[in-house]
mmCIF file of C-alpha atoms in Angstrom:
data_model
loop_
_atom_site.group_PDB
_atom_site.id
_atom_site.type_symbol
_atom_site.label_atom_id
_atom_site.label_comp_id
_atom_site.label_asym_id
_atom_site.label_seq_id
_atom_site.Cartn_x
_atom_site.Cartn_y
_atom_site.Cartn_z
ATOM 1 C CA UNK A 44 0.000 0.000 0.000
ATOM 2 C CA UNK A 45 2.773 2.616 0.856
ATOM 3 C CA UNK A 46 4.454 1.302 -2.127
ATOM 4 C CA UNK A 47 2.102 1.945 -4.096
ATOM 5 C CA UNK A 48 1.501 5.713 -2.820
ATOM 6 C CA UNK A 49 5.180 6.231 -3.167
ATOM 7 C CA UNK A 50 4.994 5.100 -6.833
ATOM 8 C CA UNK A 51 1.961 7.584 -7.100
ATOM 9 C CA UNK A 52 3.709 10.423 -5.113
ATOM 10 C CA UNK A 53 7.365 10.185 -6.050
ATOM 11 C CA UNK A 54 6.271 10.568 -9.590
ATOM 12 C CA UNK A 55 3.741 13.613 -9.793
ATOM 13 C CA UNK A 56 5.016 17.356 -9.369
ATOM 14 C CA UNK A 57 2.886 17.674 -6.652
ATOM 15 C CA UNK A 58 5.355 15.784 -4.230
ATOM 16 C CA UNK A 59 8.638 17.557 -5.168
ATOM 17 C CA UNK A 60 6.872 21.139 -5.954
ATOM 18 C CA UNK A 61 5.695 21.081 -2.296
ATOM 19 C CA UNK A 62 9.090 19.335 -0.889
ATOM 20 C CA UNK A 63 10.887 22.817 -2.312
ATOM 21 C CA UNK A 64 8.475 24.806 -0.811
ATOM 22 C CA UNK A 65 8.884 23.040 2.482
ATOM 23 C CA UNK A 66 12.418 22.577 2.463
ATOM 24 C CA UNK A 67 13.177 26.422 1.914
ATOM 25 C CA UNK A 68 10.088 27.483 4.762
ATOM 26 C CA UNK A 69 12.345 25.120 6.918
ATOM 27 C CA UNK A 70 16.010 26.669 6.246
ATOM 28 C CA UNK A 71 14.220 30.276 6.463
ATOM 29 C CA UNK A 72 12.212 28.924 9.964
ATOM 30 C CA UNK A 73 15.879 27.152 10.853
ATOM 31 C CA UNK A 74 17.713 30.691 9.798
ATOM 32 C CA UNK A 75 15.426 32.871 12.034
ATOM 33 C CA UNK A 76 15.546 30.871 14.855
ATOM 34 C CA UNK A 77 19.185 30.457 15.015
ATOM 35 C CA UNK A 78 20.122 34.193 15.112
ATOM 36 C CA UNK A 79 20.014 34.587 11.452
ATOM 37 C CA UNK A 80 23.991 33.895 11.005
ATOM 38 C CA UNK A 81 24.889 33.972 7.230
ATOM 39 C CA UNK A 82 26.226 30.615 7.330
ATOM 40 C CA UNK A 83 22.805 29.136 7.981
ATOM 41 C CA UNK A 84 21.332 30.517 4.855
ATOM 42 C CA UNK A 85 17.943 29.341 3.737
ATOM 43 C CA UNK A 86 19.145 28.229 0.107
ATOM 44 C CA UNK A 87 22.099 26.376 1.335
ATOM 45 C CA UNK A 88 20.253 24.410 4.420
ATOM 46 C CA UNK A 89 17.167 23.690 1.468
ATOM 47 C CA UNK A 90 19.120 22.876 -1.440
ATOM 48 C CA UNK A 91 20.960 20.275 1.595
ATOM 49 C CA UNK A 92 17.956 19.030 2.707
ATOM 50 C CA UNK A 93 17.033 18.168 -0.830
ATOM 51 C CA UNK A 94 19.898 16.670 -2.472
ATOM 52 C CA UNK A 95 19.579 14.114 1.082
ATOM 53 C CA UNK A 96 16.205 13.319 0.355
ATOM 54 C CA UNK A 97 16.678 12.562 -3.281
ATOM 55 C CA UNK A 98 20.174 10.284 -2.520
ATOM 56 C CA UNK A 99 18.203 8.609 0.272
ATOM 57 C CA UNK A 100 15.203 7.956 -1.974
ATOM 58 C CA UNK A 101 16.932 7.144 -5.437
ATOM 59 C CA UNK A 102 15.108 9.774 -7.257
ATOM 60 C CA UNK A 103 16.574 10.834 -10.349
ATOM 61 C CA UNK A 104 17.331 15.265 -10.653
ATOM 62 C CA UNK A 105 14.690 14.671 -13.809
ATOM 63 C CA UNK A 106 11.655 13.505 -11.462
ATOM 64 C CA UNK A 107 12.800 15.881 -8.829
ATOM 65 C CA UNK A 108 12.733 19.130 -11.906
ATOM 66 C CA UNK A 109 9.485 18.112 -13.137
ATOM 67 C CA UNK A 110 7.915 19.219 -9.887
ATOM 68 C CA UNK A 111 10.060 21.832 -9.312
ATOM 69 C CA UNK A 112 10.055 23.928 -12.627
ATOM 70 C CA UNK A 113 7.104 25.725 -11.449
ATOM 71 C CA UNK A 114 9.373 27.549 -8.913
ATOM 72 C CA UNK A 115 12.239 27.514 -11.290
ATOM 73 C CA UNK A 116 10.296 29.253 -14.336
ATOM 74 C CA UNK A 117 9.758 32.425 -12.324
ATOM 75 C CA UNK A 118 13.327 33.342 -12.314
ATOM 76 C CA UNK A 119 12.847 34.683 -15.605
ATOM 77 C CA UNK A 120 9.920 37.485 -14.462
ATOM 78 C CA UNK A 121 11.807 37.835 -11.462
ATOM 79 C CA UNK A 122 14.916 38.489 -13.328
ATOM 80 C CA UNK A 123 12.923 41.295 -15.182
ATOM 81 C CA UNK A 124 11.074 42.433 -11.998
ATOM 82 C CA UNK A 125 14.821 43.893 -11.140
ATOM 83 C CA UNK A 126 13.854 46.833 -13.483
ATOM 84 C CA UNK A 127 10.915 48.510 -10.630
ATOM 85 C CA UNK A 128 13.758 48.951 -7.464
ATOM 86 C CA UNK A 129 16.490 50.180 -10.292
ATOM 87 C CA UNK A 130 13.547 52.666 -11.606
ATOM 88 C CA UNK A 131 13.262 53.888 -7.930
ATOM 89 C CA UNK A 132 16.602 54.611 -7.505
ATOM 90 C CA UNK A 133 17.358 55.615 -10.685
ATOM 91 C CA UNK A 134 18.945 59.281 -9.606
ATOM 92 C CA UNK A 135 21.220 57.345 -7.190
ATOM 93 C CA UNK A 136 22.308 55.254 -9.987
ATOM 94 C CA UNK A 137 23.186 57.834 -11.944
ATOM 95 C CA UNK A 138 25.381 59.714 -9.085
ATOM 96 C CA UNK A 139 27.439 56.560 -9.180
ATOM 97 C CA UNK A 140 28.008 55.800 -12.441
ATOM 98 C CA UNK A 141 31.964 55.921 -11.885
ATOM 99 C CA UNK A 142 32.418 53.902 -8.951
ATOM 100 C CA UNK A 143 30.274 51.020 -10.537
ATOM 101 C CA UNK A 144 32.242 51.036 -13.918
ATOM 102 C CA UNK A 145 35.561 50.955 -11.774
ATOM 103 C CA UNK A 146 34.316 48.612 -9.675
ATOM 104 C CA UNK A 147 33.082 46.209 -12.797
ATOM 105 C CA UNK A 148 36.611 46.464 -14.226
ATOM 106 C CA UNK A 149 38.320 45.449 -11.423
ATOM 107 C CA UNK A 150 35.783 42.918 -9.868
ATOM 108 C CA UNK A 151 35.513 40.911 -13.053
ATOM 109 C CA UNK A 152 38.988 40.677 -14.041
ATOM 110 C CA UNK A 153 39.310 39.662 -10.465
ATOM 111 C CA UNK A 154 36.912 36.783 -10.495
ATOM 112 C CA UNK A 155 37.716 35.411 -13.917
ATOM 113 C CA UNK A 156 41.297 35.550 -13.149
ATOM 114 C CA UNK A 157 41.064 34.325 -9.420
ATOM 115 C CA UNK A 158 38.890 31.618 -9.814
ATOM 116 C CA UNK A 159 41.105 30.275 -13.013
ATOM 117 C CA UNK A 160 44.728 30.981 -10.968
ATOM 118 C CA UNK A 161 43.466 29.023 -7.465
ATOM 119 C CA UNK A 162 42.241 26.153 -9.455
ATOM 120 C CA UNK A 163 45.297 25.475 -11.972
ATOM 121 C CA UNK A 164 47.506 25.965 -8.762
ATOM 122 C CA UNK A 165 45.754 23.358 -7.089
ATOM 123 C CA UNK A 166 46.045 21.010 -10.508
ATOM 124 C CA UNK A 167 42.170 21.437 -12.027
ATOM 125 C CA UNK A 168 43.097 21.487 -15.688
ATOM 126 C CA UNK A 169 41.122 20.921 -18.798
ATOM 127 C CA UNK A 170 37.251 20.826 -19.765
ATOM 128 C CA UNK A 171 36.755 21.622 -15.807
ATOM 129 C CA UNK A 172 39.496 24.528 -15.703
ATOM 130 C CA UNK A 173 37.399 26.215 -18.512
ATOM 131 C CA UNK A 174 34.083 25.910 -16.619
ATOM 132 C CA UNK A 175 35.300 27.575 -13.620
ATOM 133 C CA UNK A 176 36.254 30.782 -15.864
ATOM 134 C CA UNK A 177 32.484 32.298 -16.232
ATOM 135 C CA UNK A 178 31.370 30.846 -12.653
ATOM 136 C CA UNK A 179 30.724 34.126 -11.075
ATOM 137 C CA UNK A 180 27.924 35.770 -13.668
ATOM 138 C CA UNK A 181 24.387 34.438 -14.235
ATOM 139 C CA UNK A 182 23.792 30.927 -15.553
ATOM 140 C CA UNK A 183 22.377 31.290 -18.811
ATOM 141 C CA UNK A 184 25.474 33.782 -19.834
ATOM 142 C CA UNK A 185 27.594 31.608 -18.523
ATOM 143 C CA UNK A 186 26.906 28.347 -20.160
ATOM 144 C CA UNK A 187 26.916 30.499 -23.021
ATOM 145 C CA UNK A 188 30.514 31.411 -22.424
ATOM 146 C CA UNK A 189 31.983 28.178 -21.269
ATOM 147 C CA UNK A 190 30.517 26.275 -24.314
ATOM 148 C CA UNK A 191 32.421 28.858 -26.607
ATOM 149 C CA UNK A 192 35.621 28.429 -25.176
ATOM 150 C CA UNK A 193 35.225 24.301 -24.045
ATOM 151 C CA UNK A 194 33.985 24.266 -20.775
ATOM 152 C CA UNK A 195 30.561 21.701 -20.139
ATOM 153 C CA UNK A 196 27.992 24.331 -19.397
ATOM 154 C CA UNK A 197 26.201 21.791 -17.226
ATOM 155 C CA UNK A 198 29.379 21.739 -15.178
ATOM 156 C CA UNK A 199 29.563 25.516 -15.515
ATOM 157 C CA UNK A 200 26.029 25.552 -13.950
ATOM 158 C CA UNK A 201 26.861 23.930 -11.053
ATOM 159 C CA UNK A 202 30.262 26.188 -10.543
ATOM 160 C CA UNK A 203 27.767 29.162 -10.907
ATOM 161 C CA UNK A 204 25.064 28.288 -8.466
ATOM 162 C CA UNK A 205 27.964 26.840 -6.008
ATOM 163 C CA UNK A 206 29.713 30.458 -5.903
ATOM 164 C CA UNK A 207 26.331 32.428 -5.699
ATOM 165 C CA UNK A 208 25.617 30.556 -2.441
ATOM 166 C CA UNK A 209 29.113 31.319 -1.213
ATOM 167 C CA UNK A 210 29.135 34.512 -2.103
ATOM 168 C CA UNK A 211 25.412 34.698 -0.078
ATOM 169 C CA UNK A 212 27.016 33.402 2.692
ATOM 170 C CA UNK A 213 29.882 35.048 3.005
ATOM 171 C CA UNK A 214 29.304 38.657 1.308
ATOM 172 C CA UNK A 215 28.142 40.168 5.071
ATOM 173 C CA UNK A 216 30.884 38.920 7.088
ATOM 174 C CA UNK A 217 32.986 39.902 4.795
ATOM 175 C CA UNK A 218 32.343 42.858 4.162
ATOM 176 C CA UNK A 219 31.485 43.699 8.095
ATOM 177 C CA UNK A 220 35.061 42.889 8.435
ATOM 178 C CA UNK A 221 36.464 45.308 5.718
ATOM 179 C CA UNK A 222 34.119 48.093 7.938
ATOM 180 C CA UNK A 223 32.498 49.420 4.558
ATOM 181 C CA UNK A 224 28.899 50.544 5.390
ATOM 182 C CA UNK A 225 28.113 52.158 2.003
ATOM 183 C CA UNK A 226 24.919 50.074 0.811
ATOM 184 C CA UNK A 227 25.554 50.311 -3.181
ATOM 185 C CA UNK A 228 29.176 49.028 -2.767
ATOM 186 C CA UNK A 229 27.868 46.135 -0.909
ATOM 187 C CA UNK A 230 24.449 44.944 -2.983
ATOM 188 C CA UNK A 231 27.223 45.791 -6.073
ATOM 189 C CA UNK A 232 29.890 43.444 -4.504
ATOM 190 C CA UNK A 233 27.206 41.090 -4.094
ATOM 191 C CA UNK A 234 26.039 40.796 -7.745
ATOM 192 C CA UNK A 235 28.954 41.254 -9.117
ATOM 193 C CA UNK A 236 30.745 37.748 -7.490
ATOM 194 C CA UNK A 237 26.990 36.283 -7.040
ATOM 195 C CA UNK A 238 25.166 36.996 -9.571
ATOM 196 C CA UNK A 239 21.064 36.111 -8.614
ATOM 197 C CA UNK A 240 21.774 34.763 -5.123
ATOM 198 C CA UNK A 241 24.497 37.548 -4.259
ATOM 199 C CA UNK A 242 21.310 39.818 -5.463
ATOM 200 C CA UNK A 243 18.717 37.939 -3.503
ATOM 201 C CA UNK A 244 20.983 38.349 -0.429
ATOM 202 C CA UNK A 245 21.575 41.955 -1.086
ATOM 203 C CA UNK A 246 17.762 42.460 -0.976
ATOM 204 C CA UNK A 247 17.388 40.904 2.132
ATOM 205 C CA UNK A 248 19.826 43.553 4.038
ATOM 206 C CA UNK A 249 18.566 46.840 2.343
ATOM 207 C CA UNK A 250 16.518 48.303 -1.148
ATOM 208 C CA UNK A 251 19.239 49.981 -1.961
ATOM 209 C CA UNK A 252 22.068 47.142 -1.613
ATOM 210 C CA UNK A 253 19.479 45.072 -3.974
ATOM 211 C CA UNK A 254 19.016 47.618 -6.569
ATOM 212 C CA UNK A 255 23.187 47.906 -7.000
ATOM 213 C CA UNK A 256 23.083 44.463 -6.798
ATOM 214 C CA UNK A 257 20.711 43.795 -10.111
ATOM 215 C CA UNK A 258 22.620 46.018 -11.838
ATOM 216 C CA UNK A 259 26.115 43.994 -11.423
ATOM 217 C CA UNK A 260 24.636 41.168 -12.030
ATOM 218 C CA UNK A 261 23.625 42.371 -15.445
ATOM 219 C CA UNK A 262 27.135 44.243 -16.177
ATOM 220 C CA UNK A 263 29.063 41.554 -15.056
ATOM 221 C CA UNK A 264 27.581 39.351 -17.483
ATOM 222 C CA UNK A 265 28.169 41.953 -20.556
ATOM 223 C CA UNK A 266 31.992 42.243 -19.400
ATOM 224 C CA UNK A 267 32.355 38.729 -18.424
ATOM 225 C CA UNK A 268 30.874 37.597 -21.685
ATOM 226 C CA UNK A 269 33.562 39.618 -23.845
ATOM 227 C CA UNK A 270 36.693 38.938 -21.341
ATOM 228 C CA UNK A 271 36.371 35.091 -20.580
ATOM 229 C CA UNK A 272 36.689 34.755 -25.034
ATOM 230 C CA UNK A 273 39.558 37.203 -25.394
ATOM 231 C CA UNK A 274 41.529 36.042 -22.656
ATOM 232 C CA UNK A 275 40.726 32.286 -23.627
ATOM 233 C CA UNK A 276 42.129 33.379 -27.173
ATOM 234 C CA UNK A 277 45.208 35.226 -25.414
ATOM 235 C CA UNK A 278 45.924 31.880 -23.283
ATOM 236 C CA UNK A 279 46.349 29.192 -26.500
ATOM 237 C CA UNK B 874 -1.361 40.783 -10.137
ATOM 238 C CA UNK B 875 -2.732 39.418 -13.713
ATOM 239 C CA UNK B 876 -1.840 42.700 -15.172
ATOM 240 C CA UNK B 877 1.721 42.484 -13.761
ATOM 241 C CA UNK B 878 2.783 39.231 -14.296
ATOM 242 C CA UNK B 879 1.147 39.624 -18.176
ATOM 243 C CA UNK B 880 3.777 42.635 -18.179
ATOM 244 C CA UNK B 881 6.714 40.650 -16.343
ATOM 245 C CA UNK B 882 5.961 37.587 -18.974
ATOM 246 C CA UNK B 883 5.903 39.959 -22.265
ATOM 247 C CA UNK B 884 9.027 41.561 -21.143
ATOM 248 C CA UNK B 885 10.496 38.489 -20.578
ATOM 249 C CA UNK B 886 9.103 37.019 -24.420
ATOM 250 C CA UNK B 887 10.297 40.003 -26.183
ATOM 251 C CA UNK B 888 13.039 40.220 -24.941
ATOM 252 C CA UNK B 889 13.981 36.449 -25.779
ATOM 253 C CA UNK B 890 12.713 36.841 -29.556
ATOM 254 C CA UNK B 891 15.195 40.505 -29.426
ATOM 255 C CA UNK B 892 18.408 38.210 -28.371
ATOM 256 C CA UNK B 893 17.659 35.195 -30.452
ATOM 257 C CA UNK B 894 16.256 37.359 -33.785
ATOM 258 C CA UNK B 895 19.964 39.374 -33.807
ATOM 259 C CA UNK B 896 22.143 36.667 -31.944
ATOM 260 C CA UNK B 897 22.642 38.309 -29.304
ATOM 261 C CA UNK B 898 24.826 36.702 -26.021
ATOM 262 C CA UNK B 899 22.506 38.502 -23.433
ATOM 263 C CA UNK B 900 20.027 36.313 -21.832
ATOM 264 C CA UNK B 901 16.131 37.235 -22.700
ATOM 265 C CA UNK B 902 15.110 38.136 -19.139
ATOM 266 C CA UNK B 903 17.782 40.775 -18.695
ATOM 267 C CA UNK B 904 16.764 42.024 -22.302
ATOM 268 C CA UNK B 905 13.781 42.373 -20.460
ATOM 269 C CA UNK B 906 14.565 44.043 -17.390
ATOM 270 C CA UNK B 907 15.915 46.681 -19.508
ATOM 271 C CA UNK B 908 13.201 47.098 -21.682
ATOM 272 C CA UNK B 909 10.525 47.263 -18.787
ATOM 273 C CA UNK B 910 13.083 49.973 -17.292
ATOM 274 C CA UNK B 911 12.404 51.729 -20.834
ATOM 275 C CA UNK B 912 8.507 51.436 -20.226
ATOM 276 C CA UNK B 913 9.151 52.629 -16.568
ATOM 277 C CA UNK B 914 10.863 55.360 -17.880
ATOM 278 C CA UNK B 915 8.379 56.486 -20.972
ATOM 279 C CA UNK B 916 5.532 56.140 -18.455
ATOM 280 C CA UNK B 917 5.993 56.103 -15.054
ATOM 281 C CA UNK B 918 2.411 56.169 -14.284
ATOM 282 C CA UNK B 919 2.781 52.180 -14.829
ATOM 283 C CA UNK B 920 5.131 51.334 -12.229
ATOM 284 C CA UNK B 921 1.387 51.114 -10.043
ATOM 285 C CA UNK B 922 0.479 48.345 -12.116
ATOM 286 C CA UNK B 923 3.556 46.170 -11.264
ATOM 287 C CA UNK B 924 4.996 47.576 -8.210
ATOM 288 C CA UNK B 925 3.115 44.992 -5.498
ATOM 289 C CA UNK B 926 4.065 42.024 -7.603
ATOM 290 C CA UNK B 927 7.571 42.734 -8.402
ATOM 291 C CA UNK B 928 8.252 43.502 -4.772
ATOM 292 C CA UNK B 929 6.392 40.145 -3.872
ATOM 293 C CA UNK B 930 8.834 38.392 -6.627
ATOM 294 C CA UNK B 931 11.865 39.981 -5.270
ATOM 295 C CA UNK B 932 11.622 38.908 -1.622
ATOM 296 C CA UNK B 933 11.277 35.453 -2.420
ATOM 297 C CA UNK B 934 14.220 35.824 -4.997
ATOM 298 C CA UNK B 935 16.233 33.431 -3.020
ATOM 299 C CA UNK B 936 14.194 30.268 -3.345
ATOM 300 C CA UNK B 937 13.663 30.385 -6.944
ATOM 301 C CA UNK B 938 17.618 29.433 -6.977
ATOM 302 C CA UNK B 939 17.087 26.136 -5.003
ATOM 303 C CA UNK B 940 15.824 23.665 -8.230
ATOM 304 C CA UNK B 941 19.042 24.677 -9.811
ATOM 305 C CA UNK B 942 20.686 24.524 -6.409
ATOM 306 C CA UNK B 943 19.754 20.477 -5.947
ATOM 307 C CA UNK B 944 20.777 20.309 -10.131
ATOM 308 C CA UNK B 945 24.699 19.921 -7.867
ATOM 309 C CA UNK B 946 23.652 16.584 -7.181
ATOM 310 C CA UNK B 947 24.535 15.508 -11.022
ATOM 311 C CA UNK B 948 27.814 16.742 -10.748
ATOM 312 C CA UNK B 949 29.097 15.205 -7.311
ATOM 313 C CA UNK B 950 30.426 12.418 -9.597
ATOM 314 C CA UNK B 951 32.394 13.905 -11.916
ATOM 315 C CA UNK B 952 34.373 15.753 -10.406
ATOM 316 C CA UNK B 953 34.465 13.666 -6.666
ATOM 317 C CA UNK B 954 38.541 13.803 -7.057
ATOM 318 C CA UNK B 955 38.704 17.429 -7.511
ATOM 319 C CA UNK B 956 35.740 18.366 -5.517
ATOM 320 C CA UNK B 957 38.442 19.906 -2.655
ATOM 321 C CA UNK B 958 40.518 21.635 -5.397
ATOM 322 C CA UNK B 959 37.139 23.485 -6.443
ATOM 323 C CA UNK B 960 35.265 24.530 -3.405
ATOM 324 C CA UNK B 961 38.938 26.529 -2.380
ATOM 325 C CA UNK B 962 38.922 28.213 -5.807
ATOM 326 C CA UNK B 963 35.250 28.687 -5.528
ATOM 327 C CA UNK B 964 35.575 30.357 -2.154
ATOM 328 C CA UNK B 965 39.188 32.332 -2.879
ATOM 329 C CA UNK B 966 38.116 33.857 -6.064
ATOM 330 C CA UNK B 967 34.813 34.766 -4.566
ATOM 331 C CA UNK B 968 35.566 36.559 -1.252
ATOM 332 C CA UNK B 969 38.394 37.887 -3.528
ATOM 333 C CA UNK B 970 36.049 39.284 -5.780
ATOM 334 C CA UNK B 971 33.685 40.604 -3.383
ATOM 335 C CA UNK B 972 36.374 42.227 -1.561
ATOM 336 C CA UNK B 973 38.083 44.081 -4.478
ATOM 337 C CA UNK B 974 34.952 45.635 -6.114
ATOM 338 C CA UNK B 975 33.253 46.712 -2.519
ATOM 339 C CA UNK B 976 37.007 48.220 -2.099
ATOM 340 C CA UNK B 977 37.203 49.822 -5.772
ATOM 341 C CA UNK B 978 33.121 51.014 -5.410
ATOM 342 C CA UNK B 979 33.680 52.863 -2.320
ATOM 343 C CA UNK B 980 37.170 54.313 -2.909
ATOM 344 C CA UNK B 981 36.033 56.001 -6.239
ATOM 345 C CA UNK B 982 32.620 57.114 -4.606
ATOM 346 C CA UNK B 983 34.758 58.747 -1.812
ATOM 347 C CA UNK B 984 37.388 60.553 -3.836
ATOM 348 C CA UNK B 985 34.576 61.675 -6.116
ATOM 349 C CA UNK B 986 32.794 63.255 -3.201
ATOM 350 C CA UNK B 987 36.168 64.666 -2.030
ATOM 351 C CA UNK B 988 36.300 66.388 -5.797
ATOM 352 C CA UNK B 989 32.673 68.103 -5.957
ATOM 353 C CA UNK B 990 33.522 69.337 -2.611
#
């Protein structure tokens, strides 16, 4: 009989559409309760929780997606939704248009080149070394990348979504620690080595941290997306 | 809410056929954001008709990452003997990178303020 349920259940969106929704009310409940320290964040203790239940059940990612696409789709509006809090603070956007186009120069070279130095010194080499390259910008820009200069974009993925929790974890410490208190260098800081989840973080501290932080996101991937080929090209 | 998410979605859908009809390497929904900013800024009587949702979206922008968050599970495999390799260049390059543009933000916004002064 419970066989038979779990055949029904493990199968239909239903199960794993509500298991998402449950799992992230649990790390947000779990987050709150525990003093909200960054290293408890909700995504990481969810996506955990998750990847434990599917191991311990044998459910393939494929069953586990077709349930959960309904949550995943709405990245896309959501993505676009960015445009209303940059709208708001458009005039503050403006004032800074300097610091952010110093800050994009510096901050992507410093990812691309980072993330590529660390790994090669610590002997990643080959179709993996080229998927770490575009890790820090949003996925679909850079699968994009890493299939033009022979990365696996699927590995590239899981680089990307892998340094956007990091970078949610870490991003308030951190910067608590370097004593900066100016809100747009923070949310743009966030984006710009986070992408969506550095963003999502950002909003969570302050409006204005958010709104710096959509706009990295998107800048980083323009300048990401034209450094990652050239420098490829300079490397062979 | 109809009326926003209709707006959201067409956003979204134009701006996907705008980066596949000219080839473009920018991803549809960021096409999108910027051409809803346009529509914001032509007629900013509409950000009323949007503003609840998008605010709505935005606060739960976290857990629309954690689908492609449990997507790590297909990857544990491949790269098991370099998963320790990774996760140190995954967290060097990214407090790295978090640390240099906060840094280069705020030390340009302060000697710009020192200038206008």
């Amino acid at each position: 009989m419970i066989a038979r349920i779990w055949v029904y259940l493990s199968a239909s969106p239903l199960l794993w559409l509500t298991a998402t929704l449950a799992a992230y009310e649990a790390g947000a409940w779990i987050f709150g309760r525990l003093g909200r320290r960054p290293l408890l964040n909700p995504v990481l203790i969810a996506v955990g929780m998750l990847i434990a239940v599917l191991a311990a059940t044998g459910t393939p990612y494929e069953t586990y997606f077709d349930g959960a696409q309904f949550v995943h789709f709405l990245l896309g509006p959501a993505t676009v939704a960015l445009a209303v809090p940059l709208f708001d603070n458009r005039a503050h956007v403006r004032a800074a248009l300097l610091p952010m186009l110093a800050a994009l120069c510096a901050g992507s070279l410093t990812a691309i080149a980072c993330a590529v130095g660390v790994a090669w010194l610590l002997g990643v080499r080959g179709e993996t070394l080229a998927s770490m390259a575009p890790k820090s910008v949003t996925a679909p820009i850079a699968m994009a990348i890493s299939e033009q200069i022979g990365g696996l974009p699927s590995l590239t993925a899981a680089f990307v979504i892998a340094t956007g929790i990091c970078g949610a974890v870490i991003a308030t410490p951190l910067l608590n620690l370097l004593r900066l208190r100016d809100y747009r260098a923070r949310g743009f800081a966030a984006g710009l080595a986070a992408h969506g989840l550095g963003t999502a973080r950002a909003f969570e501290v302050h409006e204005m941290a958010g709104t710096f932080a959509g706009i990295a996101l998107a800048l980083n991937g323009l300048a990401t997306s034209l450094l990652v080929p050239a420098l490829a090209r300079l490397m062979r | 809410m109809i009326t926003a998410l209709t707006m959201l979605l067409s956003c979204q859908l134009a701006g996907e056929l705008i980066a596949r009809l000219f080839g473009l390497p920018v991803p549809g929904p960021v096409l999108g954001m910027l051409l809803l900013f346009a529509l914001l800024l032509a007629r900013p009587r509409s950000e009323a008709l949007v503003r609840d949702t998008t605010a709505t979206l935005l606060r739960y922008l976290s857990l629309l990452f954690v689908p492609a968050g449990v997507g790590l599970i297909r990857h544990f495999g491949r790269i098991r003997a370099e998963l320790a390799a990774i996760t140190v260049a995954i967290v060097i390059s990214t407090a790295a990178t978090i640390a240099v543009s906060a840094l280069v933000f705020a030390a340009v916004a302060r000697a710009l303020e020192k200038r206008t002064r």
